[in-house]
PDB file of C-alpha atoms in Angstrom:
ATOM      1  CA  MET A 292     -16.753 -43.727   7.380  1.00 44.00           C
ATOM      2  CA  SER A 293     -19.640 -44.343   4.957  1.00 43.00           C
ATOM      3  CA  ASN A 294     -19.125 -45.178   1.284  1.00 37.00           C
ATOM      4  CA  LEU A 295     -20.637 -41.796   0.427  1.00 34.00           C
ATOM      5  CA  ALA A 296     -18.131 -39.975   2.651  1.00 38.00           C
ATOM      6  CA  VAL A 297     -15.247 -41.918   1.086  1.00 35.00           C
ATOM      7  CA  LEU A 298     -16.496 -40.979  -2.379  1.00 34.00           C
ATOM      8  CA  ASP A 299     -16.787 -37.314  -1.367  1.00 53.00           C
ATOM      9  CA  ASP A 300     -13.210 -37.345  -0.027  1.00 61.00           C
ATOM     10  CA  LEU A 301     -11.944 -38.973  -3.227  1.00 58.00           C
ATOM     11  CA  GLU A 302     -13.694 -36.408  -5.420  1.00 75.00           C
ATOM     12  CA  ASN A 303     -12.359 -33.611  -3.213  1.00 77.00           C
ATOM     13  CA  ASN A 304      -8.784 -34.932  -3.481  1.00 82.00           C
ATOM     14  CA  ASN A 305      -9.131 -35.322  -7.260  1.00 87.00           C
ATOM     15  CA  ALA A 306     -10.368 -31.738  -7.551  1.00 88.00           C
ATOM     16  CA  LYS A 307      -7.426 -30.433  -5.524  1.00 89.00           C
ATOM     17  CA  ASP A 308      -4.985 -32.462  -7.629  1.00 92.00           C
ATOM     18  CA  PHE A 309      -6.598 -30.903 -10.700  1.00 91.00           C
ATOM     19  CA  LEU A 310      -6.080 -27.392  -9.294  1.00 92.00           C
ATOM     20  CA  LYS A 311      -2.485 -28.176  -8.332  1.00 93.00           C
ATOM     21  CA  ASN A 312      -1.642 -29.353 -11.848  1.00 93.00           C
ATOM     22  CA  LEU A 313      -3.603 -26.495 -13.409  1.00 93.00           C
ATOM     23  CA  PHE A 314      -1.792 -23.729 -11.554  1.00 94.00           C
ATOM     24  CA  ARG A 315       1.672 -25.236 -11.852  1.00 96.00           C
ATOM     25  CA  ASP A 316       1.244 -25.815 -15.600  1.00 95.00           C
ATOM     26  CA  LEU A 317      -0.347 -22.416 -16.100  1.00 95.00           C
ATOM     27  CA  SER A 318       2.496 -20.617 -14.322  1.00 96.00           C
ATOM     28  CA  LEU A 319       5.170 -22.399 -16.331  1.00 96.00           C
ATOM     29  CA  LYS A 320       3.476 -22.041 -19.720  1.00 95.00           C
ATOM     30  CA  ARG A 321       2.577 -18.387 -19.301  1.00 92.00           C
ATOM     31  CA  LEU A 322       5.980 -17.363 -18.001  1.00 94.00           C
ATOM     32  CA  LYS A 323       7.726 -19.278 -20.812  1.00 94.00           C
ATOM     33  CA  LYS A 324       5.509 -17.992 -23.604  1.00 86.00           C
ATOM     34  CA  HIS A 325       5.339 -14.377 -22.608  1.00 81.00           C
ATOM     35  CA  SER A 326       8.940 -13.943 -21.520  1.00 88.00           C
ATOM     36  CA  PHE A 327      10.285 -15.882 -24.526  1.00 89.00           C
ATOM     37  CA  ILE A 328      12.325 -18.115 -22.180  1.00 91.00           C
ATOM     38  CA  ASP A 329      11.773 -21.775 -23.009  1.00 93.00           C
ATOM     39  CA  PHE A 330      14.196 -23.304 -20.517  1.00 93.00           C
ATOM     40  CA  ILE A 331      12.470 -22.282 -17.278  1.00 96.00           C
ATOM     41  CA  THR A 332      11.746 -25.321 -15.123  1.00 95.00           C
ATOM     42  CA  GLN A 333       9.129 -26.003 -12.451  1.00 95.00           C
ATOM     43  CA  ASN A 334       9.736 -28.012  -9.281  1.00 94.00           C
ATOM     44  CA  ASP A 335       8.584 -28.445  -5.725  1.00 94.00           C
ATOM     45  CA  VAL A 336       9.997 -25.702  -3.501  1.00 92.00           C
ATOM     46  CA  GLN A 337      13.675 -26.268  -2.738  1.00 85.00           C
ATOM     47  CA  ARG A 338      14.675 -22.747  -1.763  1.00 81.00           C
ATOM     48  CA  ILE A 339      13.810 -20.935   1.443  1.00 77.00           C
ATOM     49  CA  ILE A 340      13.531 -17.152   1.281  1.00 73.00           C
ATOM     50  CA  GLU A 341      13.265 -15.706   4.752  1.00 68.00           C
ATOM     51  CA  ASN A 342      10.609 -13.005   5.095  1.00 61.00           C
ATOM     52  CA  ASN A 343      13.137 -10.602   6.628  1.00 61.00           C
ATOM     53  CA  GLN A 344      15.764 -11.218   3.940  1.00 63.00           C
ATOM     54  CA  GLU A 345      16.994  -8.023   2.316  1.00 61.00           C
ATOM     55  CA  CYS A 346      15.425  -7.237  -1.061  1.00 74.00           C
ATOM     56  CA  GLN A 347      12.751  -9.909  -0.570  1.00 87.00           C
ATOM     57  CA  TRP A 348       9.361  -9.084  -2.066  1.00 93.00           C
ATOM     58  CA  VAL A 349       5.957 -10.589  -2.752  1.00 93.00           C
ATOM     59  CA  SER A 350       3.625  -9.804  -5.632  1.00 96.00           C
ATOM     60  CA  VAL A 351      -0.021 -10.757  -5.092  1.00 96.00           C
ATOM     61  CA  ILE A 352      -3.221 -10.911  -7.122  1.00 97.00           C
ATOM     62  CA  PHE A 353      -6.772 -11.768  -6.031  1.00 96.00           C
ATOM     63  CA  VAL A 354      -9.565 -13.420  -8.040  1.00 96.00           C
ATOM     64  CA  LYS A 355     -12.938 -13.625  -6.320  1.00 95.00           C
ATOM     65  CA  GLY A 356     -16.136 -15.309  -7.427  1.00 92.00           C
ATOM     66  CA  GLU A 357     -19.294 -16.433  -5.751  1.00 88.00           C
ATOM     67  CA  ASN A 358     -18.367 -18.880  -2.964  1.00 91.00           C
ATOM     68  CA  VAL A 359     -14.643 -18.904  -3.835  1.00 92.00           C
ATOM     69  CA  GLN A 360     -11.585 -16.668  -3.525  1.00 93.00           C
ATOM     70  CA  PHE A 361      -8.205 -17.358  -5.130  1.00 94.00           C
ATOM     71  CA  ILE A 362      -4.946 -15.666  -4.207  1.00 94.00           C
ATOM     72  CA  PHE A 363      -1.754 -16.117  -6.225  1.00 96.00           C
ATOM     73  CA  LYS A 364       1.608 -14.941  -4.872  1.00 95.00           C
ATOM     74  CA  ALA A 365       5.097 -14.753  -6.370  1.00 95.00           C
ATOM     75  CA  GLN A 366       7.869 -14.455  -3.770  1.00 93.00           C
ATOM     76  CA  PHE A 367      11.278 -13.284  -4.984  1.00 94.00           C
ATOM     77  CA  VAL A 368      14.468 -11.408  -4.285  1.00 92.00           C
ATOM     78  CA  THR A 369      15.290  -8.461  -6.533  1.00 92.00           C
ATOM     79  CA  GLU A 370      18.464 -10.037  -7.950  1.00 92.00           C
ATOM     80  CA  ASP A 371      16.508 -13.065  -9.190  1.00 93.00           C
ATOM     81  CA  ALA A 372      13.702 -10.962 -10.668  1.00 94.00           C
ATOM     82  CA  LYS A 373      16.281  -8.903 -12.554  1.00 94.00           C
ATOM     83  CA  HIS A 374      17.734 -12.108 -14.029  1.00 93.00           C
ATOM     84  CA  PHE A 375      14.329 -13.285 -15.311  1.00 94.00           C
ATOM     85  CA  ALA A 376      13.520  -9.816 -16.661  1.00 94.00           C
ATOM     86  CA  ALA A 377      16.907  -9.405 -18.363  1.00 93.00           C
ATOM     87  CA  LYS A 378      16.486 -12.705 -20.192  1.00 90.00           C
ATOM     88  CA  ALA A 379      12.946 -11.771 -21.233  1.00 91.00           C
ATOM     89  CA  TYR A 380      13.966  -8.321 -22.483  1.00 90.00           C
ATOM     90  CA  GLY A 381      17.112  -9.599 -24.213  1.00 89.00           C
ATOM     91  CA  LYS A 382      19.467  -7.639 -21.962  1.00 89.00           C
ATOM     92  CA  PRO A 383      22.937  -9.156 -21.433  1.00 83.00           C
ATOM     93  CA  ASN A 384      23.647  -7.794 -17.960  1.00 77.00           C
ATOM     94  CA  GLU A 385      20.828  -7.725 -15.414  1.00 76.00           C
ATOM     95  CA  SER A 386      22.785  -5.689 -12.867  1.00 70.00           C
ATOM     96  CA  LYS A 387      23.394  -2.859 -15.366  1.00 80.00           C
ATOM     97  CA  ASP A 388      20.597  -3.159 -17.911  1.00 87.00           C
ATOM     98  CA  ILE A 389      17.623  -3.863 -15.618  1.00 93.00           C
ATOM     99  CA  ASN A 390      16.615  -1.630 -12.731  1.00 93.00           C
ATOM    100  CA  LYS A 391      14.428  -2.587  -9.765  1.00 93.00           C
ATOM    101  CA  HIS A 392      11.333  -0.959 -11.247  1.00 94.00           C
ATOM    102  CA  GLN A 393      11.622  -3.027 -14.430  1.00 94.00           C
ATOM    103  CA  ALA A 394      12.131  -6.216 -12.429  1.00 94.00           C
ATOM    104  CA  ASP A 395       9.145  -5.453 -10.201  1.00 96.00           C
ATOM    105  CA  GLU A 396       6.912  -4.704 -13.188  1.00 96.00           C
ATOM    106  CA  PHE A 397       7.985  -7.964 -14.818  1.00 96.00           C
ATOM    107  CA  ILE A 398       6.877  -9.966 -11.758  1.00 96.00           C
ATOM    108  CA  LYS A 399       3.655  -7.983 -11.341  1.00 96.00           C
ATOM    109  CA  GLU A 400       2.737  -8.681 -14.952  1.00 96.00           C
ATOM    110  CA  PHE A 401       3.454 -12.382 -14.390  1.00 96.00           C
ATOM    111  CA  CYS A 402       0.943 -12.256 -11.515  1.00 97.00           C
ATOM    112  CA  ASN A 403      -1.487 -10.460 -13.816  1.00 96.00           C
ATOM    113  CA  LEU A 404      -1.187 -13.284 -16.341  1.00 96.00           C
ATOM    114  CA  MET A 405      -1.791 -15.859 -13.614  1.00 96.00           C
ATOM    115  CA  GLY A 406      -4.820 -13.944 -12.361  1.00 96.00           C
ATOM    116  CA  GLY A 407      -6.160 -13.870 -15.907  1.00 96.00           C
ATOM    117  CA  GLY A 408      -5.705 -17.624 -16.214  1.00 95.00           C
ATOM    118  CA  ILE A 409      -7.509 -18.286 -12.931  1.00 95.00           C
ATOM    119  CA  LYS A 410     -10.317 -15.925 -13.927  1.00 95.00           C
ATOM    120  CA  GLU A 411     -10.652 -17.663 -17.288  1.00 94.00           C
ATOM    121  CA  GLN A 412     -10.833 -21.093 -15.611  1.00 92.00           C
ATOM    122  CA  LEU A 413     -13.622 -19.927 -13.309  1.00 93.00           C
ATOM    123  CA  GLU A 414     -15.647 -17.989 -15.858  1.00 93.00           C
ATOM    124  CA  LYS A 415     -15.578 -20.703 -18.516  1.00 91.00           C
ATOM    125  CA  ASN A 416     -17.110 -22.947 -15.871  1.00 91.00           C
ATOM    126  CA  GLY A 417     -19.862 -20.443 -15.163  1.00 91.00           C
ATOM    127  CA  VAL A 418     -18.426 -18.654 -12.103  1.00 91.00           C
ATOM    128  CA  LYS A 419     -18.428 -14.883 -12.567  1.00 94.00           C
ATOM    129  CA  THR A 420     -15.405 -13.202 -11.009  1.00 95.00           C
ATOM    130  CA  ILE A 421     -13.668  -9.953 -10.266  1.00 96.00           C
ATOM    131  CA  MET A 422      -9.873  -9.604 -10.316  1.00 97.00           C
ATOM    132  CA  SER A 423      -7.622  -7.155  -8.512  1.00 96.00           C
ATOM    133  CA  LEU A 424      -4.632  -5.383  -9.940  1.00 96.00           C
ATOM    134  CA  PRO A 425      -1.337  -7.078  -9.016  1.00 96.00           C
ATOM    135  CA  LEU A 426       0.165  -5.719  -5.817  1.00 94.00           C
ATOM    136  CA  LEU A 427       3.797  -5.550  -4.723  1.00 95.00           C
ATOM    137  CA  THR A 428       4.791  -5.541  -1.077  1.00 91.00           C
ATOM    138  CA  ARG A 429       7.633  -6.429   1.283  1.00 85.00           C
ATOM    139  CA  GLY A 430       8.294 -10.048   2.102  1.00 79.00           C
ATOM    140  CA  GLN A 431       7.369  -9.601   5.748  1.00 77.00           C
ATOM    141  CA  ASP A 432       3.896  -8.447   4.673  1.00 77.00           C
ATOM    142  CA  ASP A 433       3.165 -11.951   3.384  1.00 76.00           C
ATOM    143  CA  VAL A 434       1.319 -12.667   6.640  1.00 72.00           C
ATOM    144  CA  PHE A 435      -1.495 -10.375   5.436  1.00 73.00           C
ATOM    145  CA  PHE A 436      -2.055 -12.544   2.336  1.00 76.00           C
ATOM    146  CA  SER A 437      -2.371 -15.946   4.011  1.00 77.00           C
ATOM    147  CA  PRO A 438      -5.547 -18.053   4.373  1.00 74.00           C
ATOM    148  CA  ASN A 439      -8.183 -16.854   6.798  1.00 72.00           C
ATOM    149  CA  SER A 440      -9.166 -18.870   9.850  1.00 71.00           C
ATOM    150  CA  SER A 441     -10.910 -22.139   8.978  1.00 74.00           C
ATOM    151  CA  GLU A 442     -14.209 -20.930  10.453  1.00 74.00           C
ATOM    152  CA  THR A 443     -14.690 -18.616   7.475  1.00 74.00           C
ATOM    153  CA  TYR A 444     -14.659 -21.260   4.692  1.00 77.00           C
ATOM    154  CA  GLU A 445     -15.687 -24.873   4.119  1.00 80.00           C
ATOM    155  CA  ASP A 446     -12.544 -26.046   2.313  1.00 84.00           C
ATOM    156  CA  LEU A 447      -9.083 -24.839   1.371  1.00 86.00           C
ATOM    157  CA  PHE A 448      -6.742 -25.547  -1.526  1.00 89.00           C
ATOM    158  CA  LEU A 449      -3.083 -24.611  -0.986  1.00 90.00           C
ATOM    159  CA  ASP A 450       0.020 -25.284  -3.065  1.00 94.00           C
ATOM    160  CA  LYS A 451       3.552 -23.883  -3.318  1.00 94.00           C
ATOM    161  CA  TRP A 452       6.127 -24.487  -6.041  1.00 96.00           C
ATOM    162  CA  GLU A 453       9.230 -22.989  -7.634  1.00 96.00           C
ATOM    163  CA  LEU A 454      10.069 -21.708 -11.120  1.00 96.00           C
ATOM    164  CA  GLN A 455      13.803 -21.868 -11.832  1.00 95.00           C
ATOM    165  CA  LEU A 456      16.079 -20.241 -14.390  1.00 93.00           C
ATOM    166  CA  GLU A 457      19.856 -20.702 -14.352  1.00 92.00           C
ATOM    167  CA  GLY A 458      20.117 -20.919 -10.570  1.00 90.00           C
ATOM    168  CA  LYS A 459      17.610 -18.124  -9.946  1.00 92.00           C
ATOM    169  CA  SER A 460      14.036 -18.754  -8.866  1.00 94.00           C
ATOM    170  CA  LEU A 461      10.560 -17.430  -8.194  1.00 95.00           C
ATOM    171  CA  ILE A 462       8.513 -19.107  -5.471  1.00 95.00           C
ATOM    172  CA  CYS A 463       4.838 -19.370  -6.405  1.00 96.00           C
ATOM    173  CA  GLU A 464       1.954 -19.964  -4.045  1.00 94.00           C
ATOM    174  CA  ALA A 465      -1.741 -20.346  -4.818  1.00 94.00           C
ATOM    175  CA  PHE A 466      -4.585 -20.883  -2.438  1.00 91.00           C
ATOM    176  CA  ALA A 467      -8.340 -20.925  -2.691  1.00 90.00           C
ATOM    177  CA  GLU A 468     -10.859 -20.501   0.060  1.00 89.00           C
ATOM    178  CA  ILE A 469     -13.977 -22.491  -0.874  1.00 89.00           C
ATOM    179  CA  TYR A 470     -17.112 -21.203   0.848  1.00 89.00           C
ATOM    180  CA  ASP A 471     -19.452 -23.827  -0.653  1.00 88.00           C
ATOM    181  CA  LYS A 472     -18.148 -27.358  -1.324  1.00 83.00           C
ATOM    182  CA  GLU A 473     -20.431 -27.670  -4.338  1.00 85.00           C
ATOM    183  CA  THR A 474     -18.266 -25.035  -6.035  1.00 87.00           C
ATOM    184  CA  LEU A 475     -15.071 -27.127  -6.042  1.00 85.00           C
ATOM    185  CA  PRO A 476     -16.092 -29.733  -8.679  1.00 85.00           C
ATOM    186  CA  ILE A 477     -17.700 -26.998 -10.796  1.00 86.00           C
ATOM    187  CA  ILE A 478     -14.473 -25.008 -11.172  1.00 88.00           C
ATOM    188  CA  CYS A 479     -12.360 -28.096 -11.924  1.00 86.00           C
ATOM    189  CA  ASN A 480     -13.578 -28.764 -15.462  1.00 80.00           C
ATOM    190  CA  GLU A 481     -11.045 -28.624 -18.287  1.00 75.00           C
ATOM    191  CA  VAL A 482     -11.020 -25.387 -20.300  1.00 72.00           C
ATOM    192  CA  GLU A 483      -8.973 -24.235 -23.267  1.00 73.00           C
ATOM    193  CA  PHE A 484      -6.864 -21.175 -22.479  1.00 71.00           C
ATOM    194  CA  ALA A 485      -6.550 -18.328 -24.979  1.00 65.00           C
ATOM    195  CA  GLU A 486      -2.762 -18.097 -24.678  1.00 59.00           C
ATOM    196  CA  ASP A 487      -2.315 -16.140 -27.900  1.00 53.00           C
ATOM    197  CA  GLU A 488      -4.445 -13.303 -26.544  1.00 50.00           C
ATOM    198  CA  VAL A 489      -2.256 -12.630 -23.509  1.00 50.00           C
ATOM    199  CA  GLU A 490       0.888 -10.499 -23.697  1.00 48.00           C
ATOM    200  CA  PHE A 491       3.186  -8.699 -21.303  1.00 45.00           C
ATOM    201  CA  PHE A 492       2.338  -4.997 -21.170  1.00 41.00           C
TER     202      PHE A 492
END
């Protein structure tokens, strides 16, 4: 391998480490700030939620720019989403005070906040983007929101982590399909996020 190829690989790995840290930090900070829960923690994935598990759902949002597409997913079971939502809304009993619709909307808005953060990262580095509305679908539909075949892009970033609250958790996954390798270092510049401008609806 030439010195130039080694350097390219190193820069590529550094860029992917940057994205990993960016998305994990962004998910934790935005969920803490906008749900008013300061004791949420973030870890590597420890929990396995089977796609056919009852009450298992996935919320998804897409951010697409020239030569790059990001997808962020939050996988959860309804009971856990109710726990997060109850704490955020100041309700003492998630089983009685929070219904499924409220829990689903809480997770969808979390995805919306993540999509906004990804969009901000791209646009402040000069990449114009469009963003979808957050979607909610069954866990078994997750297969439709997985990376495309490798022939369709030049590089792929993929990471999965867990946000935990009092024994309950949300499993987060982010991936980016990079269609031009020159785009990767461009989108990995530090930007300041306008946290005070983002609120749960």
